[in-house]
mmCIF file of C-alpha atoms and ligand atoms in Angstrom:
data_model
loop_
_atom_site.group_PDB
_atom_site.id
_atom_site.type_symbol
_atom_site.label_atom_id
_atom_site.label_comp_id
_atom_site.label_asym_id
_atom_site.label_seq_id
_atom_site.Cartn_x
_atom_site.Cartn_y
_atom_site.Cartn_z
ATOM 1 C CA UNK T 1 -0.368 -52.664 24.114
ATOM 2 C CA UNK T 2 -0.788 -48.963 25.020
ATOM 3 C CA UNK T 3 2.086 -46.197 25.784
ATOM 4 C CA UNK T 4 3.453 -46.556 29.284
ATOM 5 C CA UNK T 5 1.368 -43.515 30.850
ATOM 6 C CA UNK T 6 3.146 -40.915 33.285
ATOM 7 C CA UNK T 7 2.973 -42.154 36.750
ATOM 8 C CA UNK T 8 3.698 -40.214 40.532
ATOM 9 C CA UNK T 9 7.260 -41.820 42.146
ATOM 10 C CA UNK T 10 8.334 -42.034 45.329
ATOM 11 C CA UNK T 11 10.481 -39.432 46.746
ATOM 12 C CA UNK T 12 13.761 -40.345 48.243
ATOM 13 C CA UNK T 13 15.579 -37.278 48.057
ATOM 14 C CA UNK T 14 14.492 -33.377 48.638
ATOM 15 C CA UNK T 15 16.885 -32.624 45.371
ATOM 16 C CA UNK T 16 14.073 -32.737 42.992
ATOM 17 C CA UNK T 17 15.611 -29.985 40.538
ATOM 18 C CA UNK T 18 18.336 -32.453 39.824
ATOM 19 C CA UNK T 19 17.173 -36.333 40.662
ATOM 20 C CA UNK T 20 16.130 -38.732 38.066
ATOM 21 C CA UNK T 21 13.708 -41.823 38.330
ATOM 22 C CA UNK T 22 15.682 -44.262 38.784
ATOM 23 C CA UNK T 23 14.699 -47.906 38.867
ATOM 24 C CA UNK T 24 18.268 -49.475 40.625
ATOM 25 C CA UNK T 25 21.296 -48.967 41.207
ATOM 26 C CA UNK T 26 24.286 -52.135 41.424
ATOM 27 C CA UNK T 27 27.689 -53.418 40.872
ATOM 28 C CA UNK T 28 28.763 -52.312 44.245
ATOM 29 C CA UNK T 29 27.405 -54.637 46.901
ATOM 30 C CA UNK T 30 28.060 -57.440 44.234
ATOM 31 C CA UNK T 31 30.155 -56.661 41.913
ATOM 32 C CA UNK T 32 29.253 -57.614 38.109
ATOM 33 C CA UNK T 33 30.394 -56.934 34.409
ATOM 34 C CA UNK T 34 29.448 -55.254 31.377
ATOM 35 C CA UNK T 35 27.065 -58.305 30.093
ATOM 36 C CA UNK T 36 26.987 -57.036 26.273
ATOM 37 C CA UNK T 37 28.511 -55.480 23.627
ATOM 38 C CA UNK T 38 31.941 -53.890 23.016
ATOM 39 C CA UNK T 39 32.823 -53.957 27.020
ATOM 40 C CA UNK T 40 31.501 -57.018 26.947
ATOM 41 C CA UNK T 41 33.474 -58.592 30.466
ATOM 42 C CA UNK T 42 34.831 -55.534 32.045
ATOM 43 C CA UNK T 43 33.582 -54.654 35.691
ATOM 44 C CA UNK T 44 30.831 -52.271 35.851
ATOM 45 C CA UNK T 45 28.571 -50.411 37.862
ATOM 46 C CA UNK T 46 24.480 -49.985 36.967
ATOM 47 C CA UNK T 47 22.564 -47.182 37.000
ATOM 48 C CA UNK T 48 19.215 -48.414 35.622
ATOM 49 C CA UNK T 49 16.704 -45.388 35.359
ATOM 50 C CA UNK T 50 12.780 -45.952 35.104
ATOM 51 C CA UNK T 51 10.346 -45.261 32.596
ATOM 52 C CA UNK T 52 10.544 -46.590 28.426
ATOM 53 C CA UNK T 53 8.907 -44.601 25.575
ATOM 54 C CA UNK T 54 8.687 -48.404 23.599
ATOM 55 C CA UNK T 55 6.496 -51.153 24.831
ATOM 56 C CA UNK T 56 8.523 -54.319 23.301
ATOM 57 C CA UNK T 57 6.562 -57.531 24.288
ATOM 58 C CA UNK T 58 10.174 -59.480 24.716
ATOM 59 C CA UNK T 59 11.295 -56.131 27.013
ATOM 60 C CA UNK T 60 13.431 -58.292 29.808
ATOM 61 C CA UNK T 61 13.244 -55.046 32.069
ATOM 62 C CA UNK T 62 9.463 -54.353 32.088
ATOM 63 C CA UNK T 63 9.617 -53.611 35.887
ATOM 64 C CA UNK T 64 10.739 -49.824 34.238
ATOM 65 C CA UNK T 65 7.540 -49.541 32.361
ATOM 66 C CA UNK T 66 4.807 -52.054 32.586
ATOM 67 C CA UNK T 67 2.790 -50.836 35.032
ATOM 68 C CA UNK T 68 -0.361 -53.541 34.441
ATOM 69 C CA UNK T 69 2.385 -55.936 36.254
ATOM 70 C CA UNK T 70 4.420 -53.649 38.011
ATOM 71 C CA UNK T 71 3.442 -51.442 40.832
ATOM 72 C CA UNK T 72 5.907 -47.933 40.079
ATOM 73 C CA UNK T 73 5.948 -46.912 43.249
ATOM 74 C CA UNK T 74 7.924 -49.988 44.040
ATOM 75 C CA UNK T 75 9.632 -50.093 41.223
ATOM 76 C CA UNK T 76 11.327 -46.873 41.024
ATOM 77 C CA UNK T 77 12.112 -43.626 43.359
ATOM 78 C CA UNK T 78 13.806 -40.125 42.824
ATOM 79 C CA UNK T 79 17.450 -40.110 43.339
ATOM 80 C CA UNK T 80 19.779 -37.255 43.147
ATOM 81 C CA UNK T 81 22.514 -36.482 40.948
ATOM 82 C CA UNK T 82 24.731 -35.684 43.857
ATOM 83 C CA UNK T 83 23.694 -39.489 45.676
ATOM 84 C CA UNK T 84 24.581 -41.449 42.307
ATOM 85 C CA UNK T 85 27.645 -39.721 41.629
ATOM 86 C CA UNK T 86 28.937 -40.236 45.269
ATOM 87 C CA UNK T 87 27.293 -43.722 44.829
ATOM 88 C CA UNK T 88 29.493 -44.623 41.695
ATOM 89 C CA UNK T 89 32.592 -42.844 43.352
ATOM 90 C CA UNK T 90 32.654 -45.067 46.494
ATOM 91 C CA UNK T 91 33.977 -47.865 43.879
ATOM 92 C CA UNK T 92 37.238 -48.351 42.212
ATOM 93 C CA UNK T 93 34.743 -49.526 38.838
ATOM 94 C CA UNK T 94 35.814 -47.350 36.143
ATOM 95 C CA UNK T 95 32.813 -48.133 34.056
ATOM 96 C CA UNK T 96 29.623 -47.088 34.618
ATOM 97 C CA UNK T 97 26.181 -48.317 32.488
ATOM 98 C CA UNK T 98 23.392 -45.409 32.309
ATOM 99 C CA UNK T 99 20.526 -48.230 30.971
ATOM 100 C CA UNK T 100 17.014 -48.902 31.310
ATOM 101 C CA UNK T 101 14.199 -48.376 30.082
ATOM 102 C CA UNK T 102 15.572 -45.704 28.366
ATOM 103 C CA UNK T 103 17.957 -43.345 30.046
ATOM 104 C CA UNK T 104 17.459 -40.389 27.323
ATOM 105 C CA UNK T 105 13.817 -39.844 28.353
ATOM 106 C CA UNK T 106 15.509 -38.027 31.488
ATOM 107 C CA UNK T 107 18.716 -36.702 29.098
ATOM 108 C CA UNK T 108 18.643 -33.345 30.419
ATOM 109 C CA UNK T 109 19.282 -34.005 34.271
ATOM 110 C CA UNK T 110 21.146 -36.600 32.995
ATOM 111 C CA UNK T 111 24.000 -33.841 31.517
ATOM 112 C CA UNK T 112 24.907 -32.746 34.985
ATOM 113 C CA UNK T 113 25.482 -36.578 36.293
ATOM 114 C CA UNK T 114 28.100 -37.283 32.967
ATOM 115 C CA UNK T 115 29.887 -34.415 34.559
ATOM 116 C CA UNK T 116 29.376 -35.401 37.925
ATOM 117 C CA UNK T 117 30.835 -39.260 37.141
ATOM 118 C CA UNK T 118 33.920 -38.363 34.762
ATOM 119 C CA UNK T 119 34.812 -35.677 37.258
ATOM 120 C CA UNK T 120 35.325 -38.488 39.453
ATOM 121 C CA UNK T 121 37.480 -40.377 36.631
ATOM 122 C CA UNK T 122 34.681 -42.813 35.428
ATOM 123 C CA UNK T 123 33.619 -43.248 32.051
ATOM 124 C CA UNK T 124 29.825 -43.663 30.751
ATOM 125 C CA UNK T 125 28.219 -46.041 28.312
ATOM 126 C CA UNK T 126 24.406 -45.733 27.740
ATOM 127 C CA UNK T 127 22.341 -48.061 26.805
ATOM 128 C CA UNK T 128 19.445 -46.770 24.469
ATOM 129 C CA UNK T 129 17.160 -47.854 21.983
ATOM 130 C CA UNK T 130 18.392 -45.057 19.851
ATOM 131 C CA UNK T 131 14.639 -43.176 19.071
ATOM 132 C CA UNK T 132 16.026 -40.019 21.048
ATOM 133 C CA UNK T 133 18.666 -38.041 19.956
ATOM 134 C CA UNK T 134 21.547 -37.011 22.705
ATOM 135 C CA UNK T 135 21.792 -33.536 23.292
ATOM 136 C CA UNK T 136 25.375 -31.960 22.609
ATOM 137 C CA UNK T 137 26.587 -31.869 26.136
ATOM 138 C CA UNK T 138 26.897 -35.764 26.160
ATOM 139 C CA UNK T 139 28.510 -36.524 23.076
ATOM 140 C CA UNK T 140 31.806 -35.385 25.036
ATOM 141 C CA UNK T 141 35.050 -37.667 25.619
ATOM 142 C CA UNK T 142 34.730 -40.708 28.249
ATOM 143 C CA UNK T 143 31.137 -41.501 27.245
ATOM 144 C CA UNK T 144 30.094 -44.219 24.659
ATOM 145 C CA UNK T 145 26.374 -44.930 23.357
ATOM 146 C CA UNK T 146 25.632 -48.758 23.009
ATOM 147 C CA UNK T 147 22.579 -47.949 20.373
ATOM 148 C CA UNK T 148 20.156 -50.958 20.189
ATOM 149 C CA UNK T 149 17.286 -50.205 17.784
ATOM 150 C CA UNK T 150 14.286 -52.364 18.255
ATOM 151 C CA UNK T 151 13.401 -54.533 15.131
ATOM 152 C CA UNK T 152 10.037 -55.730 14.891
ATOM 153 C CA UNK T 153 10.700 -59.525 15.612
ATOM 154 C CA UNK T 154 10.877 -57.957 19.228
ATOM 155 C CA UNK T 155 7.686 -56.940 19.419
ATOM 156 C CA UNK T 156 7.371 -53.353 18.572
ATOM 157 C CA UNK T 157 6.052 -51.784 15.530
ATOM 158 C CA UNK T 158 9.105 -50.275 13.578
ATOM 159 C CA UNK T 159 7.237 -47.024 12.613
ATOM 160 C CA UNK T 160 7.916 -46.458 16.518
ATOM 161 C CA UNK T 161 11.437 -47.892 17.405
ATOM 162 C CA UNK T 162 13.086 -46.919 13.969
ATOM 163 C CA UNK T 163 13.589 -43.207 14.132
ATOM 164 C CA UNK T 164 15.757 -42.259 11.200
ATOM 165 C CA UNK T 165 16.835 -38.778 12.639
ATOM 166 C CA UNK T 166 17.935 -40.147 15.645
ATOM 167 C CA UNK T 167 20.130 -42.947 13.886
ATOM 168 C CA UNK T 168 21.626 -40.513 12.102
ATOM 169 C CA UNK T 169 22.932 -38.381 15.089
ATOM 170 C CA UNK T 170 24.325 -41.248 16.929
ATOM 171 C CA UNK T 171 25.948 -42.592 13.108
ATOM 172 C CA UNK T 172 27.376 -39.063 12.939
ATOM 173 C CA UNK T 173 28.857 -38.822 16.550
ATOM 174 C CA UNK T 174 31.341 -41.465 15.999
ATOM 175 C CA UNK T 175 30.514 -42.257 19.664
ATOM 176 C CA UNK T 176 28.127 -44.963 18.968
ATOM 177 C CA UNK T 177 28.033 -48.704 18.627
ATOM 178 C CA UNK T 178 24.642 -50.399 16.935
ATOM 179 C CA UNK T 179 23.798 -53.512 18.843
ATOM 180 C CA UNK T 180 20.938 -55.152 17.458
ATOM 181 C CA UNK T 181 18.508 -58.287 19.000
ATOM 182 C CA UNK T 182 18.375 -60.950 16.374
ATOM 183 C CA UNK T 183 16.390 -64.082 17.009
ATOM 184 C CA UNK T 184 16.913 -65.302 13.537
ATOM 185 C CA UNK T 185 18.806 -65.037 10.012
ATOM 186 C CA UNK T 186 15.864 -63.198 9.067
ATOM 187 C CA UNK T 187 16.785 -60.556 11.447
ATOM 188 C CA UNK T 188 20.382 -60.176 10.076
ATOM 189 C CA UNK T 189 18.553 -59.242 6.743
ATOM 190 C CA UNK T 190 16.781 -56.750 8.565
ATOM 191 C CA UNK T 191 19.572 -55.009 10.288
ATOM 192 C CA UNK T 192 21.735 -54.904 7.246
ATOM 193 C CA UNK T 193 19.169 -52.973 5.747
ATOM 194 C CA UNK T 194 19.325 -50.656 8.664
ATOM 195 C CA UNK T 195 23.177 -50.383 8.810
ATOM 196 C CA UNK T 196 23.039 -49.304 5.334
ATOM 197 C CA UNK T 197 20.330 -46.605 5.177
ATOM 198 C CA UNK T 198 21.356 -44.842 8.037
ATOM 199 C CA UNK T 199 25.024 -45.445 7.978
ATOM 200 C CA UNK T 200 25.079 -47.645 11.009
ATOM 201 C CA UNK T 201 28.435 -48.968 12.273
ATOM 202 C CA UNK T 202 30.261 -50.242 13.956
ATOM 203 C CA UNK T 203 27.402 -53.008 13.544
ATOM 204 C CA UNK T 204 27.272 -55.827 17.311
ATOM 205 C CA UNK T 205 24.702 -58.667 16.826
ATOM 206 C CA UNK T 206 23.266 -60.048 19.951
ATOM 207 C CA UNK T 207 21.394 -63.279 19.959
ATOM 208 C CA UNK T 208 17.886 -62.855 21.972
ATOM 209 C CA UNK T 209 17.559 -65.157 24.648
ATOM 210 C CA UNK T 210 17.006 -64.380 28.536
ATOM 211 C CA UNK T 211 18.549 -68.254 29.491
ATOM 212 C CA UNK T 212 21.959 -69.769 28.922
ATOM 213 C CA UNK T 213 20.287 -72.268 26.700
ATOM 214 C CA UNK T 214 18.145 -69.529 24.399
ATOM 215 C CA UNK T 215 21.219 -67.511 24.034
ATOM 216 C CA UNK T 216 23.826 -70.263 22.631
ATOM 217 C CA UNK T 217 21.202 -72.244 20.809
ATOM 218 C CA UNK T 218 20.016 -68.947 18.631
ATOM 219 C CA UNK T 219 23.876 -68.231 19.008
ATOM 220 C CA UNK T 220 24.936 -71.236 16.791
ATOM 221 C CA UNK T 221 21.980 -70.049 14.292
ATOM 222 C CA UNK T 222 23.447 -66.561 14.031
ATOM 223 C CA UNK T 223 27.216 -67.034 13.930
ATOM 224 C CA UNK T 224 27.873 -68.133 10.750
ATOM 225 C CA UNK T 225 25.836 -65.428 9.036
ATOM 226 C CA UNK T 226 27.022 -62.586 11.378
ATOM 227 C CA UNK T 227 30.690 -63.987 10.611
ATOM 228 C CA UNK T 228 30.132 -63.995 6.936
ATOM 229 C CA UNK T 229 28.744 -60.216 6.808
ATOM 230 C CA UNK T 230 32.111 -59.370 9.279
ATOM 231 C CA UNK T 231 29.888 -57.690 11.798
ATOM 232 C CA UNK T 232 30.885 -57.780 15.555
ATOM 233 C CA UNK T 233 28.949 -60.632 17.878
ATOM 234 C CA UNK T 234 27.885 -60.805 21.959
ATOM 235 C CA UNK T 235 26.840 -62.586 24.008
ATOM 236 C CA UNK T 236 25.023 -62.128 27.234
ATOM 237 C CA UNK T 237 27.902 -62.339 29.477
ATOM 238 C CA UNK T 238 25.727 -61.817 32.858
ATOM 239 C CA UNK T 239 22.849 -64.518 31.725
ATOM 240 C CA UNK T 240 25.186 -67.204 30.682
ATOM 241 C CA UNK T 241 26.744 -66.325 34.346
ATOM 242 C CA UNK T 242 24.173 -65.444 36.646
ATOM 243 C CA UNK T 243 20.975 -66.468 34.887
ATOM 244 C CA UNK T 244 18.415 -64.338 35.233
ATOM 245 C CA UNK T 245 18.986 -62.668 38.802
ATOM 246 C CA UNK T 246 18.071 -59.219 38.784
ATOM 247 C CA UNK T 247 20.956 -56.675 40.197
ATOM 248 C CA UNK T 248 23.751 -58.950 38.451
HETATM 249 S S1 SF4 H 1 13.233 -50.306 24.332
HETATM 250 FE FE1 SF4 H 1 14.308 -51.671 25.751
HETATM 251 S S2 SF4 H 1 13.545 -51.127 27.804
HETATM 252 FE FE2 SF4 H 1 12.137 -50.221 26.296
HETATM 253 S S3 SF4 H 1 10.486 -51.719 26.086
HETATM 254 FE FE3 SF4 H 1 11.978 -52.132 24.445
HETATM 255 S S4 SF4 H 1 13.400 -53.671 25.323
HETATM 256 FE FE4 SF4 H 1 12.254 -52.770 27.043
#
């Protein structure tokens, strides 16, 4: 598959100096949870910007990049800092998800909107597939980097989704948590190997599936051996609840 190529968005908003592509926002109109990971359960609002530097054939979120099935100028449009702070502020939802894609493509106008959302007493967690390093202004207090590096069982070649200088700045922040995909034991073998040259932890395994079904059955194939290795385990709370409806 080639590299998502750069692609003209709609304009929604006249701030252009400080919007990002953004592919939806939700949580508000119906209200959802952190699906995965350490806030695994806890209320949260979506920001979901547009645009991937990976091309993973098992992507679930392809409508941010594939543009041989998606049509971008559906799929995404500009939105201003100011519009998705007051967006996030008209909620009593403490946390907010910056996801994707990946969010760290657009990382610097993404430094005023952490300051826009913990001004208004939220607190961040990205979502990123850890090949870009944060910049320095958001590795501040209140924000938390769920780092899920693509293995190659997922369909991407690791040469491109393992980006050892990267790993290490998230390992060294002490603001990340490593989430990896596994489909199989295999994959536990994989991201050991990881956790240990880069000095990954704390280490979340999260069985692949996109159905209630896919996740518990390679959930009972995992468990054991991500028990055994005391690493931390999740689900996919907003699958097993609300299959696979987009916005939830
Ligand atoms: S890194 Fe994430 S968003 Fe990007 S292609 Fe892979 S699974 Fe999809």
């Amino acid at each position: 598959m080639t590299a998502p190529r750069p692609v003209p968005v709609a304009r929604s908003t006249s701030d252009g100096a400080f919007s990002l592509i953004v592919a939806e926002c939700f949580g508000i109109v119906t209200p959802t949870f952190q699906g995965e990971g350490p806030s695994c359960g806890h209320p949260a609002l979506f920001i979901r910007l547009s645009r991937c530097n990976l091309t993973c054939t098992r992507c679930d979120t392809k409508y941010t990049w594939d543009w041989s099935q998606y049509d971008p100028a559906t799929e995404s449009s500009r939105r201003s800092v100011t519009d998705l702070v007051a967006w996030a502020a008209s909620s009593p939802v403490e946390l907010v998800v910056i996801t994707g894609g990946e969010p760290l493509i657009q990382q610097r106008k993404l430094v005023p909107l952490v300051q826009g959302l913990l001004a208004a007493g939220k607190r961040i967690e990205f979502e990123t597939n850890g090949t870009i390093a944060p910049e320095p202004a958001l590795l501040v207090d209140g924000v938390r980097f769920n780092v899920s590096p693509k293995l190659a069982s997922f369909g991407v070649e690791e040469a491109k989704s393992i980006v050892p200088a990267a790993l290490e700045v998230f390992a060294a922040s002490g603001q990340a948590a490593f989430k990896f995909v596994a489909s199989t034991v295999a994959d536990l073998d994989r991201t050991a190997e990881l956790a240990s040259a880069y000095g990954l932890a704390p280490v979340w395994v999260m069985p692949e599936g996109t159905t209630a079904e896919a996740i518990t059955a390679t959930a009972r194939i995992l468990a054991e051996a991500v028990a055994a290795r005391h690493w931390h385990f999740t689900t996919r709370l907003h699958v097993l609840a609300f299959g696979e409806a987009r916005g939830r």
